[in-house]
């Protein structure tokens, strides 16, 4: 059952999104060939195809010629769908401990030589 379902779904997809749907017009091609054959017994299938596909001419049955497969191309059906899982959004509140507002700077943690920077602002010394 799964195999047949997969074949049917793939066929539906290919016929709707590619030029494969033109193959559904094959009975029209056969019928039109039989009509030409009844009018002219000397016409072969190769001559018929060459007449309609190689150098088509606008003759009395031009309307019917346009219904043949692979003569007129149309836009393909494009179907896009997505299945998204159900989305649950939860907001949780967290109580953070209060942090003291005092800022304590320890010079040992900064790895700075404070005396070295203070020496910049000393007046020049002349000897």
Tab-separated table of N, CA and C in Angstrom:
chain	number	residue	atom	x	y	z
A	1	UNK	N	0.828	-1.199	0.000
A	1	UNK	CA	0.000	0.000	0.000
A	1	UNK	C	0.866	1.254	0.000
A	2	UNK	N	1.947	1.218	0.798
A	2	UNK	CA	2.834	2.379	0.859
A	2	UNK	C	3.521	2.605	-0.487
A	3	UNK	N	3.856	1.517	-1.174
A	3	UNK	CA	4.530	1.619	-2.462
A	3	UNK	C	3.619	2.306	-3.481
A	4	UNK	N	2.363	1.898	-3.550
A	4	UNK	CA	1.423	2.498	-4.491
A	4	UNK	C	1.144	3.951	-4.156
A	5	UNK	N	1.033	4.246	-2.877
A	5	UNK	CA	0.810	5.626	-2.455
A	5	UNK	C	1.998	6.498	-2.852
A	6	UNK	N	3.215	5.980	-2.668
A	6	UNK	CA	4.416	6.728	-3.046
A	6	UNK	C	4.467	6.949	-4.558
A	7	UNK	N	4.088	5.942	-5.341
A	7	UNK	CA	4.078	6.068	-6.800
A	7	UNK	C	3.053	7.106	-7.235
A	8	UNK	N	1.880	7.077	-6.641
A	8	UNK	CA	0.834	8.036	-6.996
A	8	UNK	C	1.258	9.451	-6.625
A	9	UNK	N	1.818	9.640	-5.449
A	9	UNK	CA	2.247	10.975	-5.022
A	9	UNK	C	3.385	11.492	-5.896
A	10	UNK	N	4.342	10.632	-6.230
A	10	UNK	CA	5.448	11.040	-7.097
A	10	UNK	C	4.937	11.394	-8.494
A	11	UNK	N	4.000	10.605	-9.001
A	11	UNK	CA	3.422	10.895	-10.318
A	11	UNK	C	2.696	12.236	-10.313
A	12	UNK	N	1.910	12.481	-9.288
A	12	UNK	CA	1.204	13.761	-9.190
A	12	UNK	C	2.194	14.920	-9.130
A	13	UNK	N	3.251	14.745	-8.386
A	13	UNK	CA	4.252	15.806	-8.280
A	13	UNK	C	4.933	16.046	-9.627
A	14	UNK	N	5.358	14.981	-10.296
A	14	UNK	CA	6.061	15.130	-11.568
A	14	UNK	C	5.163	15.698	-12.663
A	15	UNK	N	3.908	15.265	-12.713
A	15	UNK	CA	3.004	15.777	-13.733
A	15	UNK	C	2.648	17.239	-13.495
A	16	UNK	N	2.691	17.690	-12.266
A	16	UNK	CA	2.305	19.073	-11.994
A	16	UNK	C	3.480	20.038	-12.005
A	17	UNK	N	4.700	19.563	-11.878
A	17	UNK	CA	5.837	20.485	-11.794
A	17	UNK	C	6.831	20.356	-12.937
A	18	UNK	N	6.643	19.423	-13.845
A	18	UNK	CA	7.545	19.256	-14.981
A	18	UNK	C	6.733	19.222	-16.273
A	19	UNK	N	7.430	19.042	-17.377
A	19	UNK	CA	6.769	18.939	-18.685
A	19	UNK	C	6.148	17.562	-18.912
A	20	UNK	N	6.193	16.721	-17.921
A	20	UNK	CA	5.656	15.367	-18.061
A	20	UNK	C	4.152	15.365	-18.339
A	21	UNK	N	3.468	16.425	-17.956
A	21	UNK	CA	2.026	16.502	-18.211
A	21	UNK	C	1.727	16.515	-19.717
A	22	UNK	N	2.728	16.869	-20.520
A	22	UNK	CA	2.531	16.886	-21.970
A	22	UNK	C	2.246	15.482	-22.506
A	23	UNK	N	2.717	14.459	-21.797
A	23	UNK	CA	2.462	13.084	-22.231
A	23	UNK	C	0.972	12.728	-22.175
A	24	UNK	N	0.226	13.462	-21.387
A	24	UNK	CA	-1.217	13.232	-21.321
A	24	UNK	C	-1.907	13.643	-22.617
A	25	UNK	N	-1.209	14.402	-23.462
A	25	UNK	CA	-1.761	14.836	-24.742
A	25	UNK	C	-1.457	13.844	-25.873
A	26	UNK	N	-0.847	12.728	-25.564
A	26	UNK	CA	-0.493	11.749	-26.601
A	26	UNK	C	-1.707	11.221	-27.379
A	27	UNK	N	-2.861	10.990	-26.760
A	27	UNK	CA	-4.033	10.560	-27.558
A	27	UNK	C	-4.418	11.581	-28.639
A	28	UNK	N	-4.227	12.865	-28.355
A	28	UNK	CA	-4.523	13.900	-29.352
A	28	UNK	C	-3.559	13.773	-30.525
A	29	UNK	N	-2.283	13.479	-30.227
A	29	UNK	CA	-1.278	13.290	-31.272
A	29	UNK	C	-1.640	12.098	-32.168
A	30	UNK	N	-2.030	11.002	-31.550
A	30	UNK	CA	-2.405	9.800	-32.320
A	30	UNK	C	-3.644	10.068	-33.172
A	31	UNK	N	-4.617	10.725	-32.572
A	31	UNK	CA	-5.844	11.051	-33.302
A	31	UNK	C	-5.553	11.977	-34.480
A	32	UNK	N	-4.690	12.943	-34.283
A	32	UNK	CA	-4.353	13.890	-35.342
A	32	UNK	C	-3.564	13.188	-36.459
A	33	UNK	N	-2.704	12.247	-36.071
A	33	UNK	CA	-1.953	11.478	-37.081
A	33	UNK	C	-2.905	10.624	-37.920
A	34	UNK	N	-3.870	10.008	-37.275
A	34	UNK	CA	-4.855	9.185	-38.004
A	34	UNK	C	-5.666	10.055	-38.962
A	35	UNK	N	-5.978	11.264	-38.545
A	35	UNK	CA	-6.715	12.193	-39.394
A	35	UNK	C	-5.880	12.553	-40.639
A	36	UNK	N	-4.581	12.839	-40.441
A	36	UNK	CA	-3.705	13.150	-41.579
A	36	UNK	C	-3.521	11.923	-42.481
A	37	UNK	N	-3.437	10.758	-41.864
A	37	UNK	CA	-3.254	9.515	-42.631
A	37	UNK	C	-4.476	9.228	-43.508
A	38	UNK	N	-5.677	9.574	-43.000
A	38	UNK	CA	-6.887	9.358	-43.802
A	38	UNK	C	-6.945	10.319	-44.983
A	39	UNK	N	-6.352	11.513	-44.822
A	39	UNK	CA	-6.332	12.481	-45.917
A	39	UNK	C	-5.240	12.159	-46.944
A	40	UNK	N	-4.111	11.616	-46.434
A	40	UNK	CA	-2.981	11.325	-47.316
A	40	UNK	C	-2.365	9.997	-46.887
A	41	UNK	N	-2.538	8.953	-47.679
A	41	UNK	CA	-2.028	7.622	-47.332
A	41	UNK	C	-0.505	7.527	-47.390
A	42	UNK	N	0.152	8.427	-48.105
A	42	UNK	CA	1.609	8.369	-48.253
A	42	UNK	C	2.368	8.979	-47.077
A	43	UNK	N	1.682	9.614	-46.154
A	43	UNK	CA	2.371	10.262	-45.031
A	43	UNK	C	2.803	9.211	-44.010
A	44	UNK	N	4.048	9.329	-43.571
A	44	UNK	CA	4.564	8.429	-42.530
A	44	UNK	C	4.560	9.175	-41.203
A	45	UNK	N	4.793	8.426	-40.154
A	45	UNK	CA	4.840	9.053	-38.832
A	45	UNK	C	5.989	10.061	-38.757
A	46	UNK	N	7.128	9.716	-39.368
A	46	UNK	CA	8.268	10.625	-39.363
A	46	UNK	C	7.936	11.926	-40.112
A	47	UNK	N	7.285	11.825	-41.265
A	47	UNK	CA	6.889	13.021	-42.024
A	47	UNK	C	5.878	13.848	-41.233
A	48	UNK	N	4.965	13.155	-40.576
A	48	UNK	CA	3.954	13.846	-39.753
A	48	UNK	C	4.625	14.645	-38.627
A	49	UNK	N	5.557	14.002	-37.923
A	49	UNK	CA	6.252	14.690	-36.826
A	49	UNK	C	7.111	15.840	-37.345
A	50	UNK	N	7.780	15.633	-38.481
A	50	UNK	CA	8.603	16.687	-39.074
A	50	UNK	C	7.731	17.873	-39.496
A	51	UNK	N	6.564	17.578	-40.051
A	51	UNK	CA	5.661	18.637	-40.502
A	51	UNK	C	5.147	19.475	-39.326
A	52	UNK	N	4.894	18.825	-38.196
A	52	UNK	CA	4.303	19.545	-37.062
A	52	UNK	C	5.327	20.086	-36.063
A	53	UNK	N	6.497	19.501	-36.006
A	53	UNK	CA	7.471	19.910	-34.984
A	53	UNK	C	8.723	20.577	-35.553
A	54	UNK	N	9.140	20.181	-36.757
A	54	UNK	CA	10.376	20.747	-37.305
A	54	UNK	C	10.130	22.117	-37.918
A	55	UNK	N	9.217	22.188	-38.847
A	55	UNK	CA	8.871	23.460	-39.498
A	55	UNK	C	7.359	23.595	-39.528
A	56	UNK	N	6.756	23.977	-38.407
A	56	UNK	CA	5.289	24.070	-38.389
A	56	UNK	C	4.806	25.218	-39.283
A	57	UNK	N	3.731	24.979	-39.956
A	57	UNK	CA	3.135	26.005	-40.805
A	57	UNK	C	1.726	26.298	-40.296
A	58	UNK	N	1.272	27.492	-40.592
A	58	UNK	CA	-0.067	27.896	-40.162
A	58	UNK	C	-1.038	27.529	-41.279
A	59	UNK	N	-1.693	26.379	-41.094
A	59	UNK	CA	-2.626	25.896	-42.114
A	59	UNK	C	-4.037	25.840	-41.544
A	60	UNK	N	-4.907	25.111	-42.211
A	60	UNK	CA	-6.328	25.060	-41.823
A	60	UNK	C	-6.538	24.433	-40.452
A	61	UNK	N	-5.692	23.474	-40.066
A	61	UNK	CA	-5.860	22.815	-38.758
A	61	UNK	C	-4.855	23.322	-37.712
A	62	UNK	N	-4.526	24.592	-37.842
A	62	UNK	CA	-3.546	25.193	-36.916
A	62	UNK	C	-4.024	25.140	-35.463
A	63	UNK	N	-5.290	25.360	-35.247
A	63	UNK	CA	-5.851	25.309	-33.880
A	63	UNK	C	-5.638	23.931	-33.257
A	64	UNK	N	-5.857	22.883	-34.035
A	64	UNK	CA	-5.673	21.527	-33.535
A	64	UNK	C	-4.184	21.208	-33.367
A	65	UNK	N	-3.340	21.774	-34.223
A	65	UNK	CA	-1.889	21.567	-34.108
A	65	UNK	C	-1.354	22.118	-32.784
A	66	UNK	N	-1.950	23.192	-32.314
A	66	UNK	CA	-1.494	23.809	-31.064
A	66	UNK	C	-1.838	22.966	-29.834
A	67	UNK	N	-2.709	22.005	-29.994
A	67	UNK	CA	-3.082	21.127	-28.882
A	67	UNK	C	-2.184	19.899	-28.771
A	68	UNK	N	-1.279	19.723	-29.723
A	68	UNK	CA	-0.373	18.576	-29.694
A	68	UNK	C	0.626	18.711	-28.556
A	69	UNK	N	1.155	17.575	-28.090
A	69	UNK	CA	2.114	17.644	-26.981
A	69	UNK	C	3.411	18.358	-27.383
A	70	UNK	N	3.962	19.097	-26.450
A	70	UNK	CA	5.236	19.811	-26.574
A	70	UNK	C	5.226	20.901	-27.654
A	71	UNK	N	4.053	21.374	-28.030
A	71	UNK	CA	3.960	22.515	-28.944
A	71	UNK	C	3.858	23.800	-28.132
A	72	UNK	N	2.906	23.839	-27.237
A	72	UNK	CA	2.690	25.010	-26.384
A	72	UNK	C	3.098	24.628	-24.964
A	73	UNK	N	3.928	25.457	-24.381
A	73	UNK	CA	4.384	25.212	-23.007
A	73	UNK	C	3.678	26.188	-22.073
A	74	UNK	N	3.357	25.708	-20.936
A	74	UNK	CA	2.677	26.558	-19.965
A	74	UNK	C	3.449	26.551	-18.659
A	75	UNK	N	3.021	27.425	-17.786
A	75	UNK	CA	3.657	27.518	-16.469
A	75	UNK	C	3.372	26.256	-15.666
A	76	UNK	N	4.339	25.893	-14.888
A	76	UNK	CA	4.173	24.716	-14.041
A	76	UNK	C	3.501	25.112	-12.734
A	77	UNK	N	2.840	24.162	-12.175
A	77	UNK	CA	2.243	24.358	-10.866
A	77	UNK	C	3.323	24.166	-9.815
A	78	UNK	N	3.478	25.140	-8.972
A	78	UNK	CA	4.467	25.038	-7.906
A	78	UNK	C	3.712	25.058	-6.583
A	79	UNK	N	3.851	23.989	-5.846
A	79	UNK	CA	3.176	23.869	-4.564
A	79	UNK	C	4.242	23.757	-3.488
A	80	UNK	N	4.174	24.658	-2.545
A	80	UNK	CA	5.122	24.628	-1.447
A	80	UNK	C	4.310	24.620	-0.157
A	81	UNK	N	4.592	23.665	0.674
A	81	UNK	CA	3.926	23.654	1.964
A	81	UNK	C	4.912	23.144	3.002
A	82	UNK	N	4.723	23.601	4.201
A	82	UNK	CA	5.573	23.159	5.296
A	82	UNK	C	4.685	22.733	6.455
A	83	UNK	N	5.178	21.799	7.171
A	83	UNK	CA	4.480	21.340	8.367
A	83	UNK	C	5.364	21.707	9.543
A	84	UNK	N	4.838	22.543	10.389
A	84	UNK	CA	5.622	22.966	11.546
A	84	UNK	C	5.047	22.318	12.794
A	85	UNK	N	5.919	21.928	13.692
A	85	UNK	CA	5.404	21.366	14.932
A	85	UNK	C	4.765	22.470	15.777
A	86	UNK	N	3.954	22.061	16.691
A	86	UNK	CA	3.303	23.036	17.555
A	86	UNK	C	4.352	23.746	18.386
A	87	UNK	N	4.254	25.031	18.455
A	87	UNK	CA	5.255	25.846	19.124
A	87	UNK	C	4.701	26.324	20.461
A	88	UNK	N	5.350	25.933	21.519
A	88	UNK	CA	4.969	26.382	22.853
A	88	UNK	C	6.030	27.334	23.372
A	89	UNK	N	5.601	28.505	23.785
A	89	UNK	CA	6.519	29.494	24.336
A	89	UNK	C	6.154	29.698	25.790
A	90	UNK	N	7.142	29.518	26.640
A	90	UNK	CA	6.930	29.715	28.067
A	90	UNK	C	7.889	30.788	28.558
A	91	UNK	N	7.364	31.695	29.353
A	91	UNK	CA	8.184	32.731	29.950
A	91	UNK	C	8.332	32.417	31.429
A	92	UNK	N	9.564	32.298	31.844
A	92	UNK	CA	9.828	32.028	33.253
A	92	UNK	C	10.518	33.248	33.858
A	93	UNK	N	10.101	33.565	35.047
A	93	UNK	CA	10.746	34.695	35.724
A	93	UNK	C	11.746	34.135	36.720
A	94	UNK	N	12.877	34.768	36.760
A	94	UNK	CA	13.924	34.359	37.682
A	94	UNK	C	14.200	35.510	38.639
A	95	UNK	N	14.344	35.179	39.899
A	95	UNK	CA	14.699	36.178	40.894
A	95	UNK	C	16.207	36.132	41.084
A	96	UNK	N	16.830	37.204	40.673
A	96	UNK	CA	18.268	37.285	40.831
A	96	UNK	C	18.591	37.967	42.156
A	97	UNK	N	19.657	37.531	42.827
A	97	UNK	CA	20.025	38.191	44.087
A	97	UNK	C	20.490	39.617	43.817
A	98	UNK	N	20.193	40.482	44.756
A	98	UNK	CA	20.601	41.876	44.604
A	98	UNK	C	22.110	41.998	44.712
A	99	UNK	N	22.661	42.808	43.855
A	99	UNK	CA	24.096	43.050	43.859
A	99	UNK	C	24.316	44.412	44.484
A	100	UNK	N	25.287	44.478	45.338
A	100	UNK	CA	25.540	45.757	46.010
A	100	UNK	C	26.023	46.780	44.993
A	101	UNK	N	25.703	48.027	45.256
A	101	UNK	CA	26.025	49.100	44.336
A	101	UNK	C	27.433	49.646	44.538
A	102	UNK	N	28.107	49.172	45.539
A	102	UNK	CA	29.452	49.677	45.808
A	102	UNK	C	30.435	49.074	44.821
A	103	UNK	N	31.312	49.922	44.322
A	103	UNK	CA	32.339	49.456	43.420
A	103	UNK	C	33.666	49.513	44.149
A	104	UNK	N	34.264	48.391	44.258
A	104	UNK	CA	35.547	48.306	44.938
A	104	UNK	C	36.594	47.967	43.886
A	105	UNK	N	37.556	48.840	43.751
A	105	UNK	CA	38.617	48.609	42.797
A	105	UNK	C	39.888	48.336	43.586
A	106	UNK	N	40.428	47.222	43.344
A	106	UNK	CA	41.693	46.868	44.004
A	106	UNK	C	42.798	47.048	42.983
A	107	UNK	N	43.805	47.800	43.342
A	107	UNK	CA	44.897	48.049	42.419
A	107	UNK	C	45.708	46.795	42.144
A	108	UNK	N	45.675	45.870	43.064
A	108	UNK	CA	46.411	44.629	42.839
A	108	UNK	C	45.793	43.819	41.700
A	109	UNK	N	44.484	43.950	41.557
A	109	UNK	CA	43.798	43.196	40.509
A	109	UNK	C	44.018	43.793	39.126
A	110	UNK	N	44.390	45.084	39.064
A	110	UNK	CA	44.531	45.748	37.778
A	110	UNK	C	45.897	45.526	37.141
A	111	UNK	N	46.843	45.063	37.894
A	111	UNK	CA	48.208	44.852	37.407
A	111	UNK	C	48.808	46.133	36.821
A	112	UNK	N	48.538	47.257	37.451
A	112	UNK	CA	49.062	48.526	36.986
A	112	UNK	C	50.100	49.049	37.992
A	113	UNK	N	51.126	49.637	37.441
A	113	UNK	CA	52.114	50.289	38.306
A	113	UNK	C	51.707	51.752	38.404
A	114	UNK	N	51.031	52.083	39.489
A	114	UNK	CA	50.475	53.414	39.664
A	114	UNK	C	51.582	54.451	39.734
A	115	UNK	N	52.702	54.142	40.363
A	115	UNK	CA	53.803	55.102	40.479
A	115	UNK	C	54.375	55.449	39.105
A	116	UNK	N	54.397	54.505	38.226
A	116	UNK	CA	54.917	54.755	36.884
A	116	UNK	C	54.039	55.770	36.153
A	117	UNK	N	52.701	55.635	36.251
A	117	UNK	CA	51.811	56.587	35.584
A	117	UNK	C	51.823	57.949	36.263
A	118	UNK	N	52.023	58.012	37.551
A	118	UNK	CA	52.099	59.292	38.250
A	118	UNK	C	53.361	60.052	37.886
A	119	UNK	N	54.406	59.357	37.455
A	119	UNK	CA	55.658	60.022	37.110
A	119	UNK	C	55.508	60.836	35.835
A	120	UNK	N	54.527	60.585	35.045
A	120	UNK	CA	54.316	61.345	33.809
A	120	UNK	C	53.981	62.794	34.142
A	121	UNK	N	53.256	63.016	35.183
A	121	UNK	CA	52.744	64.344	35.500
A	121	UNK	C	53.715	65.163	36.367
A	122	UNK	N	54.896	64.700	36.567
A	122	UNK	CA	55.921	65.457	37.325
A	122	UNK	C	56.593	66.452	36.406
A	123	UNK	N	56.953	67.590	36.930
A	123	UNK	CA	57.661	68.574	36.088
A	123	UNK	C	59.032	68.053	35.700
A	124	UNK	N	59.569	68.519	34.592
A	124	UNK	CA	60.894	68.037	34.182
A	124	UNK	C	61.965	68.422	35.192
A	125	UNK	N	62.946	67.587	35.292
A	125	UNK	CA	64.041	67.850	36.233
A	125	UNK	C	65.297	68.178	35.423
A	126	UNK	N	65.914	69.292	35.812
A	126	UNK	CA	67.158	69.701	35.161
A	126	UNK	C	68.301	69.440	36.112
A	127	UNK	N	69.377	68.929	35.625
A	127	UNK	CA	70.500	68.723	36.518
A	127	UNK	C	71.634	69.697	36.234
